[in-house]
mmCIF file of C-alpha atoms and ligand atoms in Angstrom:
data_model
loop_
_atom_site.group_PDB
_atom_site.id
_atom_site.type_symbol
_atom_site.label_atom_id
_atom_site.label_comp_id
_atom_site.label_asym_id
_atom_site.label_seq_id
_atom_site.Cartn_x
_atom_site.Cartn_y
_atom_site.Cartn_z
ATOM 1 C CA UNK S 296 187.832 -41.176 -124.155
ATOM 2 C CA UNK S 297 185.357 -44.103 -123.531
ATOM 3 C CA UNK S 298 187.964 -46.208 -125.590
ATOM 4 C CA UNK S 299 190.587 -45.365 -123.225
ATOM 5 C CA UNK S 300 188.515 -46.826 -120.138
ATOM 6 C CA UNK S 301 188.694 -49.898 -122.165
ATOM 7 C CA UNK S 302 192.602 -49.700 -121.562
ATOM 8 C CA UNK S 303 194.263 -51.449 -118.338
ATOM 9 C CA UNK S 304 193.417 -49.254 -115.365
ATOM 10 C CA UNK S 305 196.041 -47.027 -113.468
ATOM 11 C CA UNK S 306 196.352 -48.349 -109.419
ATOM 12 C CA UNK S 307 196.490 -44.219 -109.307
ATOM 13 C CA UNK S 308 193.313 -42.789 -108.039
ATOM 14 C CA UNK S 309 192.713 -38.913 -108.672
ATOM 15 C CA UNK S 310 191.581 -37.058 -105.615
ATOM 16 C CA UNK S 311 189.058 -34.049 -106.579
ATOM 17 C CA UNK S 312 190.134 -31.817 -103.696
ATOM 18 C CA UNK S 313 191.513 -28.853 -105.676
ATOM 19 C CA UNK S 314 187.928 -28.990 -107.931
ATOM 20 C CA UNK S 315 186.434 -25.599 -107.532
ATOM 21 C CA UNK S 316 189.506 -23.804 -106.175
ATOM 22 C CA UNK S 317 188.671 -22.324 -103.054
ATOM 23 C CA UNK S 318 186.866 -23.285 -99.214
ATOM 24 C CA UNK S 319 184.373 -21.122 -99.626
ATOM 25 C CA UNK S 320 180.793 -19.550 -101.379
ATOM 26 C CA UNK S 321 182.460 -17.864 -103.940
ATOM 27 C CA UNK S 322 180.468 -19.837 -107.099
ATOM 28 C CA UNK S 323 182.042 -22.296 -109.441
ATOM 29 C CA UNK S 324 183.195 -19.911 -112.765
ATOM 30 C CA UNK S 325 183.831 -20.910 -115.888
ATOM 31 C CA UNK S 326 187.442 -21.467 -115.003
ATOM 32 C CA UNK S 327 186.876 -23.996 -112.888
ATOM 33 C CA UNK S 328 184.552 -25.905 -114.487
ATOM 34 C CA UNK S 329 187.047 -26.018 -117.373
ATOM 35 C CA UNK S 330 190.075 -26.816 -115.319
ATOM 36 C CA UNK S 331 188.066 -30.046 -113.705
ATOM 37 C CA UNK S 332 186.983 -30.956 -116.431
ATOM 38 C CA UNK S 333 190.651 -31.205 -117.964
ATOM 39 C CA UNK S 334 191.839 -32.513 -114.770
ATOM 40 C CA UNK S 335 189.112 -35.486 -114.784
ATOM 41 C CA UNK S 336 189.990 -36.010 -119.301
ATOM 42 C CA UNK S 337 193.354 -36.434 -118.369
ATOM 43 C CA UNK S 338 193.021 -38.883 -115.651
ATOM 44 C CA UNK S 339 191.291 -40.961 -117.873
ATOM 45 C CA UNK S 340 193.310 -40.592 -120.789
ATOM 46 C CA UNK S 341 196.155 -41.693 -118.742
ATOM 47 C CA UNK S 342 193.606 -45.026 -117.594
ATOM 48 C CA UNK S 343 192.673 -43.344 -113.672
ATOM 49 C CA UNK S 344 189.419 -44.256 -113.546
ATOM 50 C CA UNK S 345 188.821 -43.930 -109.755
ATOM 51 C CA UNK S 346 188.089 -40.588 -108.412
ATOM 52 C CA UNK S 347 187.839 -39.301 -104.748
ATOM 53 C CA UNK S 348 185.840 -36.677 -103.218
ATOM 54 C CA UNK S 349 184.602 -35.544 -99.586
ATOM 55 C CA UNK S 350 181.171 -33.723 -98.807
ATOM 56 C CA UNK S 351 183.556 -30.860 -97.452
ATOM 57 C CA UNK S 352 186.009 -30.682 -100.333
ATOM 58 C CA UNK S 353 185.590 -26.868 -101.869
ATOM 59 C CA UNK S 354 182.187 -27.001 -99.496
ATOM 60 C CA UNK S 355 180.816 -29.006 -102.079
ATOM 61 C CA UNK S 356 182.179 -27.534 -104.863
ATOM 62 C CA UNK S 357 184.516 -30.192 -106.009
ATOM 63 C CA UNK S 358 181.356 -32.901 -105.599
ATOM 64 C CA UNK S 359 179.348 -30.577 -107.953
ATOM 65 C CA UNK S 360 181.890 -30.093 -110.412
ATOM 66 C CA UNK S 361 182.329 -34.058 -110.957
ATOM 67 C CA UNK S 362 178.592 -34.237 -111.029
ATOM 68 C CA UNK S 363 178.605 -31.778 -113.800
ATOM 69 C CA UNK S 364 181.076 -33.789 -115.814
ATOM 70 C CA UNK S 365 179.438 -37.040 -115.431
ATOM 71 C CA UNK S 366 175.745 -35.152 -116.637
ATOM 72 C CA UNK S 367 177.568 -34.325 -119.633
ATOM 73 C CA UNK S 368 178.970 -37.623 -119.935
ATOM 74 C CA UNK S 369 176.784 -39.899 -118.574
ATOM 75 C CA UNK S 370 177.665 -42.655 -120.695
ATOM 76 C CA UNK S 371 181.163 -42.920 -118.364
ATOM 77 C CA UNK S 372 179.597 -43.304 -114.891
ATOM 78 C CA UNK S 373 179.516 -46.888 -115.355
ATOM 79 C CA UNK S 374 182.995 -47.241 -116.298
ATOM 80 C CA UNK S 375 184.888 -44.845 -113.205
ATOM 81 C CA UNK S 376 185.065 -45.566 -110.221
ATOM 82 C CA UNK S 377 183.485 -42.692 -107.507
ATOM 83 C CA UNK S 378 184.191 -42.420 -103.560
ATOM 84 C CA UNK S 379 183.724 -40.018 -101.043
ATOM 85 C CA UNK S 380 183.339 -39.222 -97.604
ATOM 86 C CA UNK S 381 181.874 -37.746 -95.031
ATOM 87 C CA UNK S 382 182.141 -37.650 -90.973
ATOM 88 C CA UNK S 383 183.681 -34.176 -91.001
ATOM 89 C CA UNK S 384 181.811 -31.069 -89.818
ATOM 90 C CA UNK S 385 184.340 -28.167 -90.778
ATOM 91 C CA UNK S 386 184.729 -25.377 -88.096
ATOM 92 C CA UNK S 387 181.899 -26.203 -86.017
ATOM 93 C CA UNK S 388 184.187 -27.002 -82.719
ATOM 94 C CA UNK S 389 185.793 -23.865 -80.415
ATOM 95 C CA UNK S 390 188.326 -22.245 -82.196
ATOM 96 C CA UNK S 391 187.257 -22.724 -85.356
ATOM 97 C CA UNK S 392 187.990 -26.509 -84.985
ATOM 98 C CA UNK S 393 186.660 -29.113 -87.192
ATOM 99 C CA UNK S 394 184.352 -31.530 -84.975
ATOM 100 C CA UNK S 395 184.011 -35.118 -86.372
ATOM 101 C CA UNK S 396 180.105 -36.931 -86.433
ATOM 102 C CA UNK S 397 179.679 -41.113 -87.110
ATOM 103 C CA UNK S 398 176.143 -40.627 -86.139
ATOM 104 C CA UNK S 399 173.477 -42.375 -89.053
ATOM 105 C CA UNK S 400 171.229 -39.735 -89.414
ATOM 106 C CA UNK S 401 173.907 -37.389 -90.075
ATOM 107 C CA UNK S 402 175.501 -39.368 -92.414
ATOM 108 C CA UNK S 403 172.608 -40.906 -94.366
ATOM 109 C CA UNK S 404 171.767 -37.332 -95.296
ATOM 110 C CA UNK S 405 175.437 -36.345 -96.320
ATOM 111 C CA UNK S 406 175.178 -38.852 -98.722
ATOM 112 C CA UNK S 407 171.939 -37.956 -100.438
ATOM 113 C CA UNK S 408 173.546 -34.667 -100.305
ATOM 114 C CA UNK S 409 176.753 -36.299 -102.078
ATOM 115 C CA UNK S 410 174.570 -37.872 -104.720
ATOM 116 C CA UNK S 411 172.825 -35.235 -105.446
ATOM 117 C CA UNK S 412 175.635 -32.785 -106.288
ATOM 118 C CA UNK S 413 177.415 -35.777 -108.292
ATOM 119 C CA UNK S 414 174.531 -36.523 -110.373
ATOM 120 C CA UNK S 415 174.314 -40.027 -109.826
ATOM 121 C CA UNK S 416 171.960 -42.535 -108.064
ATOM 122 C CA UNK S 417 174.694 -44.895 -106.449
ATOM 123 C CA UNK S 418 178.436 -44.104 -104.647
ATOM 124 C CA UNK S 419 181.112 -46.897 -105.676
ATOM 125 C CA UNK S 420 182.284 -46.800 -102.462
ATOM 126 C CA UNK S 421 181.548 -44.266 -98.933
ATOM 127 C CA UNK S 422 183.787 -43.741 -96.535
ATOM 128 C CA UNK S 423 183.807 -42.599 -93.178
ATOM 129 C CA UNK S 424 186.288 -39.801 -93.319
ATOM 130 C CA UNK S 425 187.950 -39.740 -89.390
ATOM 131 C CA UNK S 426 187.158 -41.628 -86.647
ATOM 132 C CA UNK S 427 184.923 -40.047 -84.484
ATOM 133 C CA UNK S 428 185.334 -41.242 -80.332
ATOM 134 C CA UNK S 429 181.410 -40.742 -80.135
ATOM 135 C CA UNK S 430 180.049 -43.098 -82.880
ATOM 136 C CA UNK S 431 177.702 -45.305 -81.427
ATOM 137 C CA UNK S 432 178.640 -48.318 -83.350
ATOM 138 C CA UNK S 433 174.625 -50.367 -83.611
ATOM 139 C CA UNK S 434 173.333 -47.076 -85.145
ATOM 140 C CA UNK S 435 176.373 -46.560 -87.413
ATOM 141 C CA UNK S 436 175.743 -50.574 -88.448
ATOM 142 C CA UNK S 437 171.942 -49.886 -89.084
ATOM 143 C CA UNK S 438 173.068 -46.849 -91.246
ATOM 144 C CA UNK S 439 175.637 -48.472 -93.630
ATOM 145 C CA UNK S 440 173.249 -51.470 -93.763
ATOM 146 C CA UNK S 441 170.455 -49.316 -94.972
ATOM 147 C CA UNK S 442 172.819 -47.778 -97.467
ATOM 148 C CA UNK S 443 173.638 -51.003 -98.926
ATOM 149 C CA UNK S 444 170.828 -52.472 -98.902
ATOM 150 C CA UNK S 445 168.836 -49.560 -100.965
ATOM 151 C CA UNK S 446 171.876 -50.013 -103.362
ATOM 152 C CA UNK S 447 172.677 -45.947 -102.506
ATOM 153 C CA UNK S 448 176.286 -47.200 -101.890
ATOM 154 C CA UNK S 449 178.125 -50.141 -103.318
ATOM 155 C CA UNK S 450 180.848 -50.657 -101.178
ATOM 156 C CA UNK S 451 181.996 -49.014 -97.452
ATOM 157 C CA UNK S 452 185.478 -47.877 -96.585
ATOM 158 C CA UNK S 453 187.088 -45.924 -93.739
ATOM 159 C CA UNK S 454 189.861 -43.121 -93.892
ATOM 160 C CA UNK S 455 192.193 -42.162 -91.007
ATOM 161 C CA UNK S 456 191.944 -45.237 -88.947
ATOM 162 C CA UNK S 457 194.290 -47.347 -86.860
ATOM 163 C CA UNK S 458 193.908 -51.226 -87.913
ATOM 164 C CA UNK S 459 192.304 -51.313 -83.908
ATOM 165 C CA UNK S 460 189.534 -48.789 -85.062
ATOM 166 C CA UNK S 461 189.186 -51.173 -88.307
ATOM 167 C CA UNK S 462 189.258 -54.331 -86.114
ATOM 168 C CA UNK S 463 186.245 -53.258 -83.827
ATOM 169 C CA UNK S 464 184.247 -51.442 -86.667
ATOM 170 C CA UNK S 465 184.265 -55.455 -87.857
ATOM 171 C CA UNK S 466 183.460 -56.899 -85.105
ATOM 172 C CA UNK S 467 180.135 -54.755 -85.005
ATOM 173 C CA UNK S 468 179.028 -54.334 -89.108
ATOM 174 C CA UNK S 469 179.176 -57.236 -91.015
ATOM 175 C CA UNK S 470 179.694 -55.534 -94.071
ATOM 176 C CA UNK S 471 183.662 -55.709 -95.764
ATOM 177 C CA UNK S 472 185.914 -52.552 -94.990
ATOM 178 C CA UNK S 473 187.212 -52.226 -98.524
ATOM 179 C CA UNK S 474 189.659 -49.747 -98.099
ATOM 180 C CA UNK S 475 191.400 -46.957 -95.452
ATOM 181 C CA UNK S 476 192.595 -44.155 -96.903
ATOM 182 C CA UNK S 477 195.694 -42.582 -94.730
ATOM 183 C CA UNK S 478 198.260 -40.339 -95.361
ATOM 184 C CA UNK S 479 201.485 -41.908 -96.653
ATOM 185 C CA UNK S 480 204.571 -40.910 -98.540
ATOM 186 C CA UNK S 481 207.977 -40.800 -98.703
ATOM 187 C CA UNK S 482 207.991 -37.385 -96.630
ATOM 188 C CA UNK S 483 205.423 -39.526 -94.044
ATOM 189 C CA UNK S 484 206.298 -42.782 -93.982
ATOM 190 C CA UNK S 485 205.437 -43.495 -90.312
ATOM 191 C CA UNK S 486 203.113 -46.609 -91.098
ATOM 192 C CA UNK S 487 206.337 -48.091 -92.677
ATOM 193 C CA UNK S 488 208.888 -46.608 -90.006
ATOM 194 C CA UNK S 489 206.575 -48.507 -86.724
ATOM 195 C CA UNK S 490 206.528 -51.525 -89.213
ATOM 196 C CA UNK S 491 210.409 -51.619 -88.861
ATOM 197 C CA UNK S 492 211.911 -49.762 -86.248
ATOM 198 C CA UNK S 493 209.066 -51.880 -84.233
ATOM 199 C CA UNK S 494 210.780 -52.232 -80.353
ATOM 200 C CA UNK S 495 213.729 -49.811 -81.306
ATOM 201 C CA UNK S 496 214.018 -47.220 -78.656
ATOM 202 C CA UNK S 497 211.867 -46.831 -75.277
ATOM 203 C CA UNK S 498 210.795 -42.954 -76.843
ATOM 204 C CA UNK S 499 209.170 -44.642 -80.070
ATOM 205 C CA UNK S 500 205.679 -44.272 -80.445
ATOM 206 C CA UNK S 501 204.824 -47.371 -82.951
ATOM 207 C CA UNK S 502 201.124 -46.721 -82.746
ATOM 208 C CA UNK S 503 200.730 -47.003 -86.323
ATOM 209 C CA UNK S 504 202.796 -50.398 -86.678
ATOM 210 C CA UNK S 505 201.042 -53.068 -88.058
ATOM 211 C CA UNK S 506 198.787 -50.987 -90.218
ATOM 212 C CA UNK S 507 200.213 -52.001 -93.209
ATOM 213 C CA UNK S 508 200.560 -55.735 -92.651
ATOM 214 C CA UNK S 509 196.788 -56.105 -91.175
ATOM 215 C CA UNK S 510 195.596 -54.162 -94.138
ATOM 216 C CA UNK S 511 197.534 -57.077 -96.019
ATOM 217 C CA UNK S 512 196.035 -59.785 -93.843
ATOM 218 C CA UNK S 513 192.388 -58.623 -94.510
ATOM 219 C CA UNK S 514 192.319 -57.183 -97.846
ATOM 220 C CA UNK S 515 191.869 -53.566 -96.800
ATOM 221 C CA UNK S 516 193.027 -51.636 -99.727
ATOM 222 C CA UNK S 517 195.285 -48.917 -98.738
ATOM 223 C CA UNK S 518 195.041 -45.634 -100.033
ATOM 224 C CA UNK S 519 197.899 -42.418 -99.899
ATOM 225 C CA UNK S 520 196.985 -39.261 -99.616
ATOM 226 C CA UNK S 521 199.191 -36.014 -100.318
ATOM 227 C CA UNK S 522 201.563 -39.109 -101.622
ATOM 228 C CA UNK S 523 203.675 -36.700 -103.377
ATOM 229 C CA UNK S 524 203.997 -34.356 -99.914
ATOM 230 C CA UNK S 525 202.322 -31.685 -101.579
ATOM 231 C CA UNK S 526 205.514 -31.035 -103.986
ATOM 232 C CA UNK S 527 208.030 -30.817 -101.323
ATOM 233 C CA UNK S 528 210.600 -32.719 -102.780
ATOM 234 C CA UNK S 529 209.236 -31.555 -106.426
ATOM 235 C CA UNK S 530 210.099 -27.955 -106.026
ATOM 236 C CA UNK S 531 213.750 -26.442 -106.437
ATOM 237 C CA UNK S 532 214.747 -26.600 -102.748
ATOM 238 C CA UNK S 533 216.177 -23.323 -101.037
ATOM 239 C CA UNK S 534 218.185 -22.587 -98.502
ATOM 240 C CA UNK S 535 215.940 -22.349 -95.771
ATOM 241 C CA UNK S 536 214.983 -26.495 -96.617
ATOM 242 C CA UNK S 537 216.770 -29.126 -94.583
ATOM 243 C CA UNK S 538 219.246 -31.486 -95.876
ATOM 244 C CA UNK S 539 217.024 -34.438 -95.281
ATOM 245 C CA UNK S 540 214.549 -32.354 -98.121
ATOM 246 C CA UNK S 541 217.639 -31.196 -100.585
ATOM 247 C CA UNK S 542 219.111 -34.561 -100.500
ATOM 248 C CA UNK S 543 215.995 -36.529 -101.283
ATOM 249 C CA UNK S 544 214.959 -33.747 -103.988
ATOM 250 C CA UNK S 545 218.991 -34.238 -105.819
ATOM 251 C CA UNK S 546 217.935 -38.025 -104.988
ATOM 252 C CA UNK S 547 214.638 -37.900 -107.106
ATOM 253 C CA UNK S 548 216.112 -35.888 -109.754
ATOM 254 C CA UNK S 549 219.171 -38.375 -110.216
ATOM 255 C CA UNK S 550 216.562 -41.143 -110.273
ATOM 256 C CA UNK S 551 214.289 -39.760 -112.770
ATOM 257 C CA UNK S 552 217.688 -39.714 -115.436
ATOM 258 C CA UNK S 553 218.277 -43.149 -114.563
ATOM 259 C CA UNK S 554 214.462 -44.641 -115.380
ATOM 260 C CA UNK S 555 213.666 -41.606 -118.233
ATOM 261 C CA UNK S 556 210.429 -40.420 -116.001
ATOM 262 C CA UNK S 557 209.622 -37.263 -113.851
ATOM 263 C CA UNK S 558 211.170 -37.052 -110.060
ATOM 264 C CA UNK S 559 207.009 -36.894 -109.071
ATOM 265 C CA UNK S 560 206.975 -40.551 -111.195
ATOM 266 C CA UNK S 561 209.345 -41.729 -109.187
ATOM 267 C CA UNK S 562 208.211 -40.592 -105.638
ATOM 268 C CA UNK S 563 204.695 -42.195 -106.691
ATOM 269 C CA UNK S 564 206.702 -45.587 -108.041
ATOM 270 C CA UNK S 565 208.352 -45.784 -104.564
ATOM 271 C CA UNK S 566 204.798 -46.358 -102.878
ATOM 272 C CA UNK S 567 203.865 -48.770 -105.461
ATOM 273 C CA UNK S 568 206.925 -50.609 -105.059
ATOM 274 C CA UNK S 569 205.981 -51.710 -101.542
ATOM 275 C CA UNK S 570 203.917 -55.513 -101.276
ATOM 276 C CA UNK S 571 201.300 -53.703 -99.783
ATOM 277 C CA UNK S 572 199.425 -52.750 -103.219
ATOM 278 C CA UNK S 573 198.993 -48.760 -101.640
ATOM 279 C CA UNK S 574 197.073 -47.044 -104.380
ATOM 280 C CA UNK S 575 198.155 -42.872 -103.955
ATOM 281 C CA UNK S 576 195.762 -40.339 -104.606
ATOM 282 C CA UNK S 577 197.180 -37.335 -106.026
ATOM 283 C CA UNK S 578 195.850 -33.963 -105.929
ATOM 284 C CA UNK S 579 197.728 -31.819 -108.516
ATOM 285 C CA UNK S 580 195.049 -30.624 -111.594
ATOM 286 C CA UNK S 581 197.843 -29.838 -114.215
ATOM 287 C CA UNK S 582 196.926 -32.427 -117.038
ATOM 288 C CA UNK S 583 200.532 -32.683 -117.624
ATOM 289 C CA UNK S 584 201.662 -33.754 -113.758
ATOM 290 C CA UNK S 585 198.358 -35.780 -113.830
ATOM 291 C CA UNK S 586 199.853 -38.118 -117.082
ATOM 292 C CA UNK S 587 203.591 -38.027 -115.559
ATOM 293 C CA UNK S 588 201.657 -40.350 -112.923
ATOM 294 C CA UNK S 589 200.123 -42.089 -114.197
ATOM 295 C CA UNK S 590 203.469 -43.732 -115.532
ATOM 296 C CA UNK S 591 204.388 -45.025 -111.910
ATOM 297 C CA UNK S 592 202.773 -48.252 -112.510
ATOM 298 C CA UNK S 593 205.402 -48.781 -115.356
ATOM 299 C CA UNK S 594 208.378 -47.976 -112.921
ATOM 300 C CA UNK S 595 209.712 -50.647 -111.144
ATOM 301 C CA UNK S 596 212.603 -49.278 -108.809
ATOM 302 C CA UNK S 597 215.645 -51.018 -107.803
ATOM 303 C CA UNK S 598 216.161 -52.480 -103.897
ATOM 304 C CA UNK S 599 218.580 -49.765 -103.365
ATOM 305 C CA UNK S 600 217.262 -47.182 -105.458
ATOM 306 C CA UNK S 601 214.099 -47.781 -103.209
ATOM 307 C CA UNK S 602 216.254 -47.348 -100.223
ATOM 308 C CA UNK S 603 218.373 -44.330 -100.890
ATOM 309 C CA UNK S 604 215.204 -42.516 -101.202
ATOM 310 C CA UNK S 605 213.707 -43.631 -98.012
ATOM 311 C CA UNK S 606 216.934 -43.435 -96.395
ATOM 312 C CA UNK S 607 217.396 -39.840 -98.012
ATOM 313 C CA UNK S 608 214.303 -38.695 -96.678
ATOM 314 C CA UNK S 609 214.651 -39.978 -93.341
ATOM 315 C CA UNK S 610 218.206 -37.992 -93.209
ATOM 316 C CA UNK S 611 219.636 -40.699 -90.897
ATOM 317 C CA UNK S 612 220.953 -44.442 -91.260
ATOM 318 C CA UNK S 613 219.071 -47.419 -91.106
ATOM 319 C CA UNK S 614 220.058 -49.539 -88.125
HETATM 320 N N1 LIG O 716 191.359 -38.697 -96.376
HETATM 321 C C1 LIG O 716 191.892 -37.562 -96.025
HETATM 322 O O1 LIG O 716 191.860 -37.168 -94.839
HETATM 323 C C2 LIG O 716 192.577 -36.707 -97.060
HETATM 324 C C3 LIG O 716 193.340 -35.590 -96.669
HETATM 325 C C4 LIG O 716 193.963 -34.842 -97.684
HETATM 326 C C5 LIG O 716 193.804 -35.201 -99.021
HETATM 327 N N2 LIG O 716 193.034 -36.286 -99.361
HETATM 328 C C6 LIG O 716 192.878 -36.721 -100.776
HETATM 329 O O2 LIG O 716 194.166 -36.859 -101.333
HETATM 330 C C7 LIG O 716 194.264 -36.116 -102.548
HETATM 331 C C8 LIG O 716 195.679 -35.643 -102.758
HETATM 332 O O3 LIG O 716 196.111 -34.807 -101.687
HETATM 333 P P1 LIG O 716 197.242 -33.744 -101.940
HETATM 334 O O4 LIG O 716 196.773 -32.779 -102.967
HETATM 335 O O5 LIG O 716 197.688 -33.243 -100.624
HETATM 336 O O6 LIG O 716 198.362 -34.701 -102.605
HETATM 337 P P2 LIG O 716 199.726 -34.515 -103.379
HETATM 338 O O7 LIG O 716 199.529 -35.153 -104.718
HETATM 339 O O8 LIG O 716 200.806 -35.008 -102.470
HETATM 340 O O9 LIG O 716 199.958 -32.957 -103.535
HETATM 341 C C9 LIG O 716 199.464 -32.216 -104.604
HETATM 342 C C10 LIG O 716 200.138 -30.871 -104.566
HETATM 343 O O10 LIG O 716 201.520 -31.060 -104.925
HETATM 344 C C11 LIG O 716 201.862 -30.051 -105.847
HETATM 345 N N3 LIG O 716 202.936 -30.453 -106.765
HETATM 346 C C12 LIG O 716 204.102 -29.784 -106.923
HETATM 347 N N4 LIG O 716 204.852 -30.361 -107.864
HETATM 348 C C13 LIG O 716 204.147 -31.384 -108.342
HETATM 349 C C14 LIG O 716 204.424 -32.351 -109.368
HETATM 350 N N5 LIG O 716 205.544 -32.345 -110.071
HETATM 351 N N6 LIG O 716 203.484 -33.293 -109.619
HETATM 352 C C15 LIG O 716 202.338 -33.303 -108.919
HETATM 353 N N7 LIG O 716 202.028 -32.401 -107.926
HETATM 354 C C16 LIG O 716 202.938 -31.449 -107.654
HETATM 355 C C17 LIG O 716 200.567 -29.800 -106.612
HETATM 356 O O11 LIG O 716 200.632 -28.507 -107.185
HETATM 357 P P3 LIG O 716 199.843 -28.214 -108.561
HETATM 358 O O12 LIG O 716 198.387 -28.357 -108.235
HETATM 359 O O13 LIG O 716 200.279 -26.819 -108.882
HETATM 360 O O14 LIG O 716 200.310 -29.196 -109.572
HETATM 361 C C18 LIG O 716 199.524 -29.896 -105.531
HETATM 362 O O15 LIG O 716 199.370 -28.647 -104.870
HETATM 363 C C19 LIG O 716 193.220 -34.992 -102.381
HETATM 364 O O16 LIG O 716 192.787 -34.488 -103.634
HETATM 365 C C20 LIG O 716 192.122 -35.727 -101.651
HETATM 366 O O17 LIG O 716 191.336 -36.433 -102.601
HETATM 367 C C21 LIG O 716 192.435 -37.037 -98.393
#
C-alpha cells in the first residue's frame, strides 16, 4: 500500500462521513472498524490520498476510526492528506436545530479534540465548516494564527461559503483560504446555473454566481460534496422519480457503454471536466464504488456528452 502512494494521486478526495455507521453513542464494533478500514485501503489503492472528516461526523466516531488506522499505520500519515472541520454544534438550537459557533476558544479546543481522536499531532488542512453570522472576525484571526503558528494545522480552508464570506474572511486573516468545500453535482449544479443563466429572468436568485470563477481567480480549491447526489441517478429509477431523474439515469447508463466505465464514473468525470479543477468528495464505503472513482480522472467527456447530462438533469433547454 505505501507503494501505491508513490503512484500519481487521484483529484478524488474520500469523505469519512459514513465511518462508524451511525449519529450516535452506540460504540464503534468490530464491523466498523473493519469496514473503514477497507474503505480507507481502497482509497489508497486506487491513489486517494486525501481524506475528509468533521468533529460531528458519527459524533466523533468517524475521526476515531481514521485515527485508529493511521496508529496502525503510522508510517502513512506523512503521505495522505487529512482535513476536517468544525463550527457545527449539532442540535443545540430550538427544535433540535443545529446552531453554528466561529468563536476561537471553541474552535481551538475542537481541534485538540480532532487530533486527539485521529492520532496525530498536526491537521493538513482545518476548515471552518458553515459560516456562522456571529464570528467575531479579530478573535477568529488570533485563533487560526495561533493554530498555524504552533504548527497544530498546516493549512486553513472554509466550507459552505459565498465567495463574499471568502472575500471579507481575507480582508481580516492574512493567512491563504486554500479551499471551500460546497455542495455540487450534476443533481445541484446551482454554482454553475448563476454562472450562466447570470441576468436571465427578474425571479432568479444568482446568489451563488461567481463562486466558481472567484474560486478560479484566487486559487481557492473547490471541493463537491454528495457529488454523486447520494445515488440518485445511480439507482434503478421508479415510477414515482421525475423525468428530469429517469432521463439523466438512461443518460448515465448510455454514457458509461460509450467510455467502458460505471454511470457513478461518469457523473464524477462530469465535475472534473469543468476548468474549475472541483475535486468531489464521495461518501460511499463499498471498496468496489470507491475504485470505480477513482477512474474519473481518466474520463475525459465529450462537449456534448457533457451537455446532455447537464441538460438531462436540468429537464429543460438551454437558452
Ligand atoms: N461540508 C459539508 O457541509 C458536507 C456535507 C455533506 C457531506 N460532506 C462530505 O462529503 C462526503 C460525501 O457526501 P455524500 O456521502 O453525501 O456523497 P455522495 O458520494 O454523493 O453519496 C454517497 C451515497 O451515494 C450512494 N451511492 C449509490 N450508488 C452509488 C454508486 N454507484 N457509487 C457511489 N455511491 C453510490 C452511496 O451508497 P453506498 O454507501 O451504499 O455505496 C452513499 O450512500 C461526506 O463523506 C463528507 O465527507 C460535507
Amino acid at each position: 500500500l505505501l507503494f501505491l502512494l508513490l503512484m500519481k494521486t487521484s483529484s478524488i478526495i474520500y469523505g469519512c462521513m459514513q465511518f462508524g455507521r451511525s449519529w450516535d453513542n452506540q460504540p464503534i464494533s468490530i464491523q466498523d472498524r473493519k469496514a473503514a478500514f477497507d474503505a480507507i485501503e481502497a482509497a489508497i489503492e486506487s491513489g486517494i490520498t486525501a481524506f475528509d472528516l468533521a468533529d460531528i461526523y458519527t459524533l466523533g466516531k468517524s475521526e476515531t476510526l481514521m485515527g485508529s488506522f493511521i496508529q496502525q499505520n503510522p508510517s502513512f500519515r506523512s503521505k495522505i492528506f487529512i482535513q476536517t472541520k468544525a463550527g457545527i454544534r449539532l442540535h443545540q438550537g430550538i427544535l433540535g436545530s443545529n446552531i453554528y459557533d466561529l468563536s476561537g476558544d471553541y474552535l481551538r479546543s475542537q481541534v485538540e479534540l480532532s487530533l486527539d481522536r485521529l492520532k496525530t499531532d498536526y491537521l493538513d488542512m482545518f476548515m471552518l465548516h458553515r459560516p456562522d453570522p456571529l464570528v467575531q472576525i479579530q478573535n477568529l484571526r488570533e485563533t487560526i494564527e495561533s493554530l498555524m503558528e504552533s504548527g497544530l494545522i498546516k493549512s486553513f480552508g472554509v466550507s459552505n461559503m459565498s465567495f463574499h464570506q471568502i472575500e471579507w474572511l481575507r480582508s481580516v486573516i492574512p493567512i491563504p483560504i486554500k479551499a471551500n468545500q460546497v455542495r455540487f453535482s450534476l443533481g445541484h449544479s446551482l454554482m454553475l446555473d448563476d454562472e450562466v443563466f447570470f441576468n436571465r429572468d427578474r425571479h432568479s436568485d444568482n446568489s451563488s454566481a461567481g463562486t466558481l470563477a472567484h474560486a478560479a481567480v484566487e486559487s481557492v480549491e473547490l471541493q463537491a460534496w454528495s457529488p454523486l447526489d447520494k445515488g440518485l441517478y445511480l439507482q434503478a429509477p421508479d415510477e414515482t422519480d421525475d423525468a428530469a431523474v429517469i432521463n439523466t439515469s438512461l443518460q448515465l447508463n448510455k454514457l458509461a457503454k460509450k467510455y467502458d466505465v460505471s454511470p457513478a464514473t461518469i457523473q464524477l468525470a462530469w465535475i472534473l471536466r469543468l476548468p474549475y479543477k472541483i475535486r468531489p468528495v464521495i461518501g460511499t464505503m463499498k471498496p468496489d464504488r470507491i475504485k470505480e472513482a477513482a477512474q474519473a480522472d481518466n474520463v475525459q467527456l465529450d462537449r456534448k456528452d457533457w451537455y446532455d447530462l447537464w441538460i438531462s438533469a436540468k429537464g429543460e433547454r438551454l437558452p
